[in-house]
Tab-separated table of C-alpha atoms (C1' of nucleotides) in Angstrom:
chain	number	residue	atom	x	y	z
A	1	UNK	CA	15.780	-1.454	-34.798
A	2	UNK	CA	12.865	-3.725	-34.155
A	3	UNK	CA	10.526	-1.786	-31.919
A	4	UNK	CA	8.130	-4.652	-31.576
A	5	UNK	CA	10.386	-6.990	-29.688
A	6	UNK	CA	12.991	-5.540	-27.420
A	7	UNK	CA	14.335	-6.141	-24.027
A	8	UNK	CA	12.729	-3.692	-21.679
A	9	UNK	CA	15.204	-1.310	-20.156
A	10	UNK	CA	14.132	-1.480	-16.563
A	11	UNK	CA	14.285	1.631	-14.490
A	12	UNK	CA	14.959	1.613	-10.799
A	13	UNK	CA	11.308	2.024	-10.042
A	14	UNK	CA	10.376	-0.738	-12.393
A	15	UNK	CA	12.485	-3.359	-10.779
A	16	UNK	CA	9.372	-5.359	-10.181
A	17	UNK	CA	9.542	-6.367	-13.776
A	18	UNK	CA	12.408	-8.632	-12.912
A	19	UNK	CA	10.659	-11.656	-14.265
A	20	UNK	CA	9.807	-9.859	-17.412
A	21	UNK	CA	13.442	-9.052	-17.917
A	22	UNK	CA	13.943	-12.568	-19.157
A	23	UNK	CA	11.211	-12.498	-21.701
A	24	UNK	CA	10.714	-10.614	-24.897
A	25	UNK	CA	8.181	-7.895	-24.472
A	26	UNK	CA	6.306	-6.240	-27.237
A	27	UNK	CA	6.396	-2.514	-27.612
A	28	UNK	CA	4.941	-0.020	-29.999
A	29	UNK	CA	1.416	0.087	-31.373
A	30	UNK	CA	-1.083	-2.407	-30.089
A	31	UNK	CA	-2.565	-4.917	-32.494
A	32	UNK	CA	-6.262	-5.684	-32.761
A	33	UNK	CA	-5.585	-9.099	-31.296
A	34	UNK	CA	-3.847	-7.631	-28.286
A	35	UNK	CA	-6.677	-5.182	-27.755
A	36	UNK	CA	-9.179	-7.979	-27.906
A	37	UNK	CA	-7.198	-10.102	-25.501
A	38	UNK	CA	-6.902	-7.279	-23.005
A	39	UNK	CA	-10.551	-6.306	-23.236
A	40	UNK	CA	-11.638	-9.883	-22.969
A	41	UNK	CA	-9.512	-10.505	-19.921
A	42	UNK	CA	-10.679	-7.375	-18.145
A	43	UNK	CA	-14.275	-8.186	-18.960
A	44	UNK	CA	-13.904	-11.488	-17.147
A	45	UNK	CA	-11.486	-10.624	-14.378
A	46	UNK	CA	-11.670	-6.875	-13.953
A	47	UNK	CA	-8.836	-4.398	-14.053
A	48	UNK	CA	-6.002	-3.779	-11.636
A	49	UNK	CA	-2.916	-5.775	-10.749
A	50	UNK	CA	-1.653	-4.912	-14.167
A	51	UNK	CA	1.533	-6.936	-14.188
A	52	UNK	CA	-0.325	-10.022	-13.123
A	53	UNK	CA	-3.046	-9.213	-15.581
A	54	UNK	CA	-0.590	-8.896	-18.427
A	55	UNK	CA	1.005	-12.213	-17.532
A	56	UNK	CA	-2.212	-14.106	-17.030
A	57	UNK	CA	-3.779	-12.708	-20.167
A	58	UNK	CA	-0.817	-13.926	-22.141
A	59	UNK	CA	0.078	-10.466	-23.303
A	60	UNK	CA	3.719	-9.855	-23.933
A	61	UNK	CA	3.374	-6.357	-22.581
A	62	UNK	CA	4.317	-4.667	-19.358
A	63	UNK	CA	1.583	-4.060	-16.853
A	64	UNK	CA	2.058	-0.390	-17.356
A	65	UNK	CA	1.535	-0.718	-21.049
A	66	UNK	CA	-1.677	-2.678	-20.493
A	67	UNK	CA	-2.953	-0.145	-18.011
A	68	UNK	CA	-2.202	2.729	-20.328
A	69	UNK	CA	-3.829	1.034	-23.280
A	70	UNK	CA	-6.931	0.301	-21.260
A	71	UNK	CA	-7.264	3.726	-19.678
A	72	UNK	CA	-6.457	5.775	-22.724
A	73	UNK	CA	-8.057	3.761	-25.456
A	74	UNK	CA	-10.001	0.634	-24.657
A	75	UNK	CA	-12.122	1.752	-21.734
A	76	UNK	CA	-15.738	1.846	-22.860
A	77	UNK	CA	-16.372	5.324	-21.527
A	78	UNK	CA	-13.469	6.941	-23.308
A	79	UNK	CA	-14.677	9.780	-25.469
A	80	UNK	CA	-12.954	10.272	-28.754
A	81	UNK	CA	-13.045	13.031	-31.287
A	82	UNK	CA	-12.690	16.774	-31.238
A	83	UNK	CA	-12.400	18.665	-28.018
A	84	UNK	CA	-15.574	20.707	-27.739
A	85	UNK	CA	-15.792	24.389	-26.956
A	86	UNK	CA	-16.952	23.638	-23.456
A	87	UNK	CA	-14.100	21.239	-22.949
A	88	UNK	CA	-11.618	23.774	-24.256
A	89	UNK	CA	-12.977	26.307	-21.847
A	90	UNK	CA	-12.729	23.881	-18.991
A	91	UNK	CA	-9.199	22.944	-19.871
A	92	UNK	CA	-8.094	26.553	-20.045
A	93	UNK	CA	-9.779	27.393	-16.780
A	94	UNK	CA	-8.585	24.365	-14.887
A	95	UNK	CA	-5.088	24.646	-16.241
A	96	UNK	CA	-4.951	28.239	-15.099
A	97	UNK	CA	-5.786	27.005	-11.644
A	98	UNK	CA	-3.830	23.793	-11.420
A	99	UNK	CA	-1.157	23.951	-14.066
A	100	UNK	CA	-0.040	20.709	-15.642
A	101	UNK	CA	-2.109	18.553	-13.343
A	102	UNK	CA	-3.485	16.633	-16.287
A	103	UNK	CA	-5.089	13.824	-14.408
A	104	UNK	CA	-6.809	16.252	-12.080
A	105	UNK	CA	-8.055	18.255	-15.031
A	106	UNK	CA	-9.154	15.069	-16.759
A	107	UNK	CA	-11.337	14.197	-13.781
A	108	UNK	CA	-13.501	17.153	-14.716
A	109	UNK	CA	-13.782	16.143	-18.328
A	110	UNK	CA	-15.635	12.850	-18.284
A	111	UNK	CA	-14.413	10.446	-20.890
A	112	UNK	CA	-11.320	12.433	-21.643
A	113	UNK	CA	-7.970	11.074	-20.583
A	114	UNK	CA	-5.114	12.986	-19.073
A	115	UNK	CA	-3.076	11.978	-22.075
A	116	UNK	CA	-5.578	13.459	-24.474
A	117	UNK	CA	-5.774	16.716	-22.561
A	118	UNK	CA	-2.029	16.876	-22.316
A	119	UNK	CA	-1.736	16.344	-26.049
A	120	UNK	CA	-4.362	18.983	-26.675
A	121	UNK	CA	-2.494	21.452	-24.550
A	122	UNK	CA	0.827	20.767	-26.143
A	123	UNK	CA	-0.345	20.705	-29.740
A	124	UNK	CA	-2.902	23.512	-29.696
A	125	UNK	CA	-2.292	25.833	-26.813
A	126	UNK	CA	1.451	25.715	-26.760
A	127	UNK	CA	1.443	26.160	-30.491
A	128	UNK	CA	-0.223	29.514	-30.060
A	129	UNK	CA	2.209	30.488	-27.367
A	130	UNK	CA	4.976	29.668	-29.747
A	131	UNK	CA	3.380	31.715	-32.483
A	132	UNK	CA	3.082	34.603	-30.075
A	133	UNK	CA	6.692	34.157	-29.141
A	134	UNK	CA	5.938	34.045	-25.469
A	135	UNK	CA	6.314	31.424	-22.834
A	136	UNK	CA	3.232	29.384	-22.137
A	137	UNK	CA	3.737	29.997	-18.443
A	138	UNK	CA	4.249	33.728	-18.784
A	139	UNK	CA	1.787	36.192	-17.339
A	140	UNK	CA	1.232	37.657	-20.776
A	141	UNK	CA	0.163	34.369	-22.227
A	142	UNK	CA	-1.999	33.498	-19.261
A	143	UNK	CA	-3.703	36.857	-19.532
A	144	UNK	CA	-4.230	36.332	-23.214
A	145	UNK	CA	-5.979	33.101	-22.400
A	146	UNK	CA	-8.022	34.641	-19.653
A	147	UNK	CA	-9.044	37.848	-21.335
A	148	UNK	CA	-9.181	36.776	-24.935
A	149	UNK	CA	-9.626	33.103	-25.569
A	150	UNK	CA	-11.878	32.254	-22.688
A	151	UNK	CA	-14.352	35.086	-23.198
A	152	UNK	CA	-14.527	34.212	-26.838
A	153	UNK	CA	-15.113	30.600	-26.092
A	154	UNK	CA	-17.968	31.614	-23.839
A	155	UNK	CA	-19.411	33.756	-26.573
A	156	UNK	CA	-19.154	31.001	-29.103
A	157	UNK	CA	-20.740	28.594	-26.707
A	158	UNK	CA	-23.596	30.968	-26.229
A	159	UNK	CA	-23.830	31.637	-29.930
A	160	UNK	CA	-23.939	27.921	-30.573
A	161	UNK	CA	-26.571	27.546	-27.914
A	162	UNK	CA	-28.674	30.167	-29.601
A	163	UNK	CA	-28.112	28.989	-33.134
A	164	UNK	CA	-28.478	25.344	-32.451
A	165	UNK	CA	-31.043	25.421	-29.720
A	166	UNK	CA	-33.531	23.580	-31.814
A	167	UNK	CA	-31.228	21.023	-33.243
A	168	UNK	CA	-29.761	17.736	-32.238
A	169	UNK	CA	-27.926	16.701	-29.142
A	170	UNK	CA	-25.482	19.558	-29.318
A	171	UNK	CA	-27.692	21.972	-27.506
A	172	UNK	CA	-25.727	23.793	-24.887
A	173	UNK	CA	-27.424	24.498	-21.657
A	174	UNK	CA	-26.470	27.962	-20.460
A	175	UNK	CA	-26.995	26.723	-16.972
A	176	UNK	CA	-23.917	24.653	-17.444
A	177	UNK	CA	-21.846	27.749	-17.410
A	178	UNK	CA	-20.985	28.934	-13.955
A	179	UNK	CA	-18.940	31.721	-12.582
A	180	UNK	CA	-15.656	30.775	-11.043
A	181	UNK	CA	-14.211	34.110	-10.174
A	182	UNK	CA	-14.258	37.648	-11.359
A	183	UNK	CA	-12.393	37.079	-14.511
A	184	UNK	CA	-12.774	33.502	-15.543
A	185	UNK	CA	-15.504	31.079	-16.166
A	186	UNK	CA	-16.013	27.393	-16.654
A	187	UNK	CA	-18.691	25.035	-17.735
A	188	UNK	CA	-20.345	22.984	-15.102
A	189	UNK	CA	-19.247	19.530	-16.051
A	190	UNK	CA	-21.568	17.797	-13.690
A	191	UNK	CA	-24.583	19.118	-15.452
A	192	UNK	CA	-23.015	19.226	-18.829
A	193	UNK	CA	-22.279	15.550	-18.748
A	194	UNK	CA	-25.800	14.698	-17.872
A	195	UNK	CA	-26.605	14.518	-21.538
A	196	UNK	CA	-27.714	11.049	-22.329
A	197	UNK	CA	-25.458	10.414	-25.279
A	198	UNK	CA	-22.354	11.492	-23.480
A	199	UNK	CA	-21.567	13.930	-26.208
A	200	UNK	CA	-22.310	17.273	-24.723
A	201	UNK	CA	-21.064	20.384	-26.265
A	202	UNK	CA	-20.134	21.749	-29.572
A	203	UNK	CA	-17.512	20.001	-31.584
A	204	UNK	CA	-15.002	22.501	-32.709
A	205	UNK	CA	-11.654	22.578	-34.288
A	206	UNK	CA	-9.467	24.587	-32.004
A	207	UNK	CA	-8.685	27.929	-30.530
A	208	UNK	CA	-7.624	29.315	-33.817
A	209	UNK	CA	-10.981	28.476	-35.251
A	210	UNK	CA	-12.574	30.105	-32.298
A	211	UNK	CA	-10.693	33.256	-32.944
A	212	UNK	CA	-10.967	33.415	-36.678
A	213	UNK	CA	-14.694	32.991	-36.581
A	214	UNK	CA	-15.407	35.333	-33.782
A	215	UNK	CA	-18.368	37.508	-34.735
A	216	UNK	CA	-17.351	41.061	-34.062
A	217	UNK	CA	-20.891	42.366	-33.826
A	218	UNK	CA	-21.550	40.178	-30.852
A	219	UNK	CA	-19.496	42.465	-28.734
A	220	UNK	CA	-22.459	44.769	-28.527
A	221	UNK	CA	-25.171	42.302	-27.759
A	222	UNK	CA	-24.182	40.376	-24.679
A	223	UNK	CA	-26.931	39.916	-22.223
A	224	UNK	CA	-27.396	38.542	-18.791
A	225	UNK	CA	-29.955	35.804	-18.683
A	226	UNK	CA	-30.492	34.466	-15.249
A	227	UNK	CA	-28.065	34.555	-12.427
A	228	UNK	CA	-26.075	31.540	-13.397
A	229	UNK	CA	-25.568	32.466	-16.988
A	230	UNK	CA	-22.353	34.178	-17.773
A	231	UNK	CA	-22.674	37.553	-19.324
A	232	UNK	CA	-19.485	38.236	-21.194
A	233	UNK	CA	-20.101	41.905	-20.703
A	234	UNK	CA	-20.412	41.517	-17.018
A	235	UNK	CA	-17.757	39.004	-16.368
A	236	UNK	CA	-15.277	40.022	-18.954
A	237	UNK	CA	-15.078	43.742	-18.730
A	238	UNK	CA	-11.399	43.643	-19.317
A	239	UNK	CA	-11.747	41.505	-22.361
A	240	UNK	CA	-14.368	43.666	-23.960
A	241	UNK	CA	-12.627	46.847	-23.146
A	242	UNK	CA	-9.663	45.301	-24.725
A	243	UNK	CA	-11.554	44.061	-27.733
A	244	UNK	CA	-12.947	47.467	-28.466
A	245	UNK	CA	-9.548	48.999	-28.271
A	246	UNK	CA	-8.080	46.101	-30.149
A	247	UNK	CA	-10.329	46.712	-33.114
A	248	UNK	CA	-9.106	50.266	-33.276
A	249	UNK	CA	-5.575	49.135	-32.852
A	250	UNK	CA	-5.938	46.653	-35.641
A	251	UNK	CA	-7.224	49.332	-37.955
A	252	UNK	CA	-4.381	51.484	-36.931
A	253	UNK	CA	-1.889	48.745	-37.334
A	254	UNK	CA	-3.115	47.707	-40.736
A	255	UNK	CA	-2.788	51.277	-41.908
A	256	UNK	CA	0.562	51.889	-40.438
A	257	UNK	CA	3.737	50.040	-39.946
A	258	UNK	CA	3.949	46.467	-38.991
A	259	UNK	CA	5.609	45.439	-35.849
A	260	UNK	CA	6.527	42.316	-34.019
A	261	UNK	CA	9.118	40.925	-36.396
A	262	UNK	CA	7.531	42.662	-39.292
A	263	UNK	CA	5.510	39.570	-40.026
A	264	UNK	CA	2.483	39.868	-42.225
A	265	UNK	CA	-0.513	39.248	-40.033
A	266	UNK	CA	-3.086	40.636	-42.381
A	267	UNK	CA	-4.635	37.231	-42.771
A	268	UNK	CA	-4.448	36.397	-39.136
A	269	UNK	CA	-6.689	38.495	-37.013
A	270	UNK	CA	-6.042	36.309	-34.055
A	271	UNK	CA	-2.367	36.958	-33.989
A	272	UNK	CA	-2.829	40.619	-34.522
A	273	UNK	CA	-5.077	40.904	-31.537
A	274	UNK	CA	-2.869	38.758	-29.430
A	275	UNK	CA	0.158	40.720	-30.343
A	276	UNK	CA	-1.625	43.943	-29.607
A	277	UNK	CA	-2.835	42.604	-26.315
A	278	UNK	CA	0.602	41.527	-25.288
A	279	UNK	CA	2.031	44.789	-26.430
A	280	UNK	CA	-0.513	46.678	-24.334
A	281	UNK	CA	0.379	44.626	-21.343
A	282	UNK	CA	4.011	45.352	-21.786
A	283	UNK	CA	3.250	49.034	-22.125
A	284	UNK	CA	0.807	49.372	-19.291
A	285	UNK	CA	1.747	46.457	-17.126
A	286	UNK	CA	-1.920	46.190	-16.247
A	287	UNK	CA	-4.958	44.575	-17.732
B	1	DA	C1'	3.946	12.999	-58.358
B	2	DA	C1'	7.474	13.455	-55.086
B	3	DC	C1'	9.385	15.367	-51.330
B	4	DA	C1'	9.817	18.120	-46.943
B	5	DG	C1'	7.874	20.014	-43.106
B	6	DT	C1'	4.411	19.939	-39.616
B	7	DA	C1'	0.637	18.477	-36.542
B	8	DG	C1'	-1.635	15.161	-33.906
B	9	DC	C1'	-1.573	11.430	-31.075
B	10	DA	C1'	-0.433	6.804	-29.124
B	11	DA	C1'	2.882	4.879	-26.483
B	12	DC	C1'	6.906	4.853	-23.653
B	13	DC	C1'	10.048	6.575	-19.941
B	14	DG	C1'	11.387	7.938	-15.499
B	15	DC	C1'	10.134	9.360	-11.211
B	16	DC	C1'	7.438	9.257	-7.112
B	17	DA	C1'	4.095	7.861	-3.608
B	18	DC	C1'	1.683	4.313	-1.635
B	19	DT	C1'	0.872	-0.444	0.092
B	20	DC	C1'	2.040	-4.613	2.051
B	21	DG	C1'	4.690	-8.330	3.919
C	1	DG	C1'	11.446	0.596	9.666
C	2	DC	C1'	12.608	-1.341	5.287
C	3	DG	C1'	12.448	-2.977	0.706
C	4	DA	C1'	9.868	-4.875	-3.129
C	5	DG	C1'	5.920	-4.426	-5.821
C	6	DT	C1'	2.482	-1.558	-7.842
C	7	DG	C1'	-0.035	2.243	-9.729
C	8	DG	C1'	-0.203	6.944	-11.108
C	9	DC	C1'	1.535	11.006	-13.125
C	10	DG	C1'	3.939	14.343	-16.105
C	11	DG	C1'	7.314	14.637	-19.673
C	12	DT	C1'	9.025	12.959	-23.943
C	13	DT	C1'	9.460	10.324	-28.147
C	14	DG	C1'	8.422	8.590	-32.509
C	15	DC	C1'	5.133	7.189	-35.948
C	16	DT	C1'	1.694	8.510	-39.251
C	17	DA	C1'	-1.297	11.398	-41.708
C	18	DC	C1'	-1.758	15.688	-43.561
C	19	DT	C1'	-0.344	19.922	-45.973
C	20	DG	C1'	2.385	22.831	-48.673
C	21	DT	C1'	5.799	23.398	-52.288
DNA sequence: AACAGTAGCAACCGCCACTCG
DNA sequence: GCGAGTGGCGGTTGCTACTGT
């Protein structure tokens, strides 16, 4: 089937495309020429009125398609590239508060689109939930995020701030990290985004990377620096209590029988800890 | 090298709320 | 008040690049 030229199947809500029903509309990936046309038109006439815009610009696309292309890709302030540690932390925190309100979450991540955040969540976070064999909306998984991933992200952010304090534009300002509530934290996007090159934060691969590279010895050296700086020890008692116990549990587990499907997790510290954490929750029903 | 499976992401779909005539 | 037009949002799909065998 030719995906480039098809009749648009109009939904009830899209009845306004009546006129477009009679014309062939392009679908699928945008070409460089189309991008240029759209950018050029918006540069001269501004955005909005997308159906009219599409027509007047001579684009054989729906208004929706033009809008999406502009917002998610062509807009000059769109940030591309890896989601940074700070952004990951923000996403986890905001998602825990608002759920799948991607656009609302995106408002707090300047330059990031709701689509990008949504994709990040689905491909990275949900992947881990799947690996852990638990529902992404379950309490267990949410607690794992709150008490494991987020504290570790904070620690890595701080570690990066310490290690890279003298280098480049990736310096992380501890003041950007603010307390949200007793158990969670979030970077202060308003200050974080004040960096002149619009590239605050530490580029990082993903949560798995965060977990694999977690320096165990840091558990003992958290410190409180200033009132606005998160102290993992202070704010994440549960997490650290857990981590200490987790280490023991891991030792125990590695020396004893395997559990949870009998899978071999010896090369996957992250999963081991997660599994242990979830197991503890199931046993104790408290965190 | 070839193939299969998987991950990441751009784009589309369908629904809904809002605006305006 | 009503219906058409529009924009926005969350969910889903499908393509492509990557990775493992």
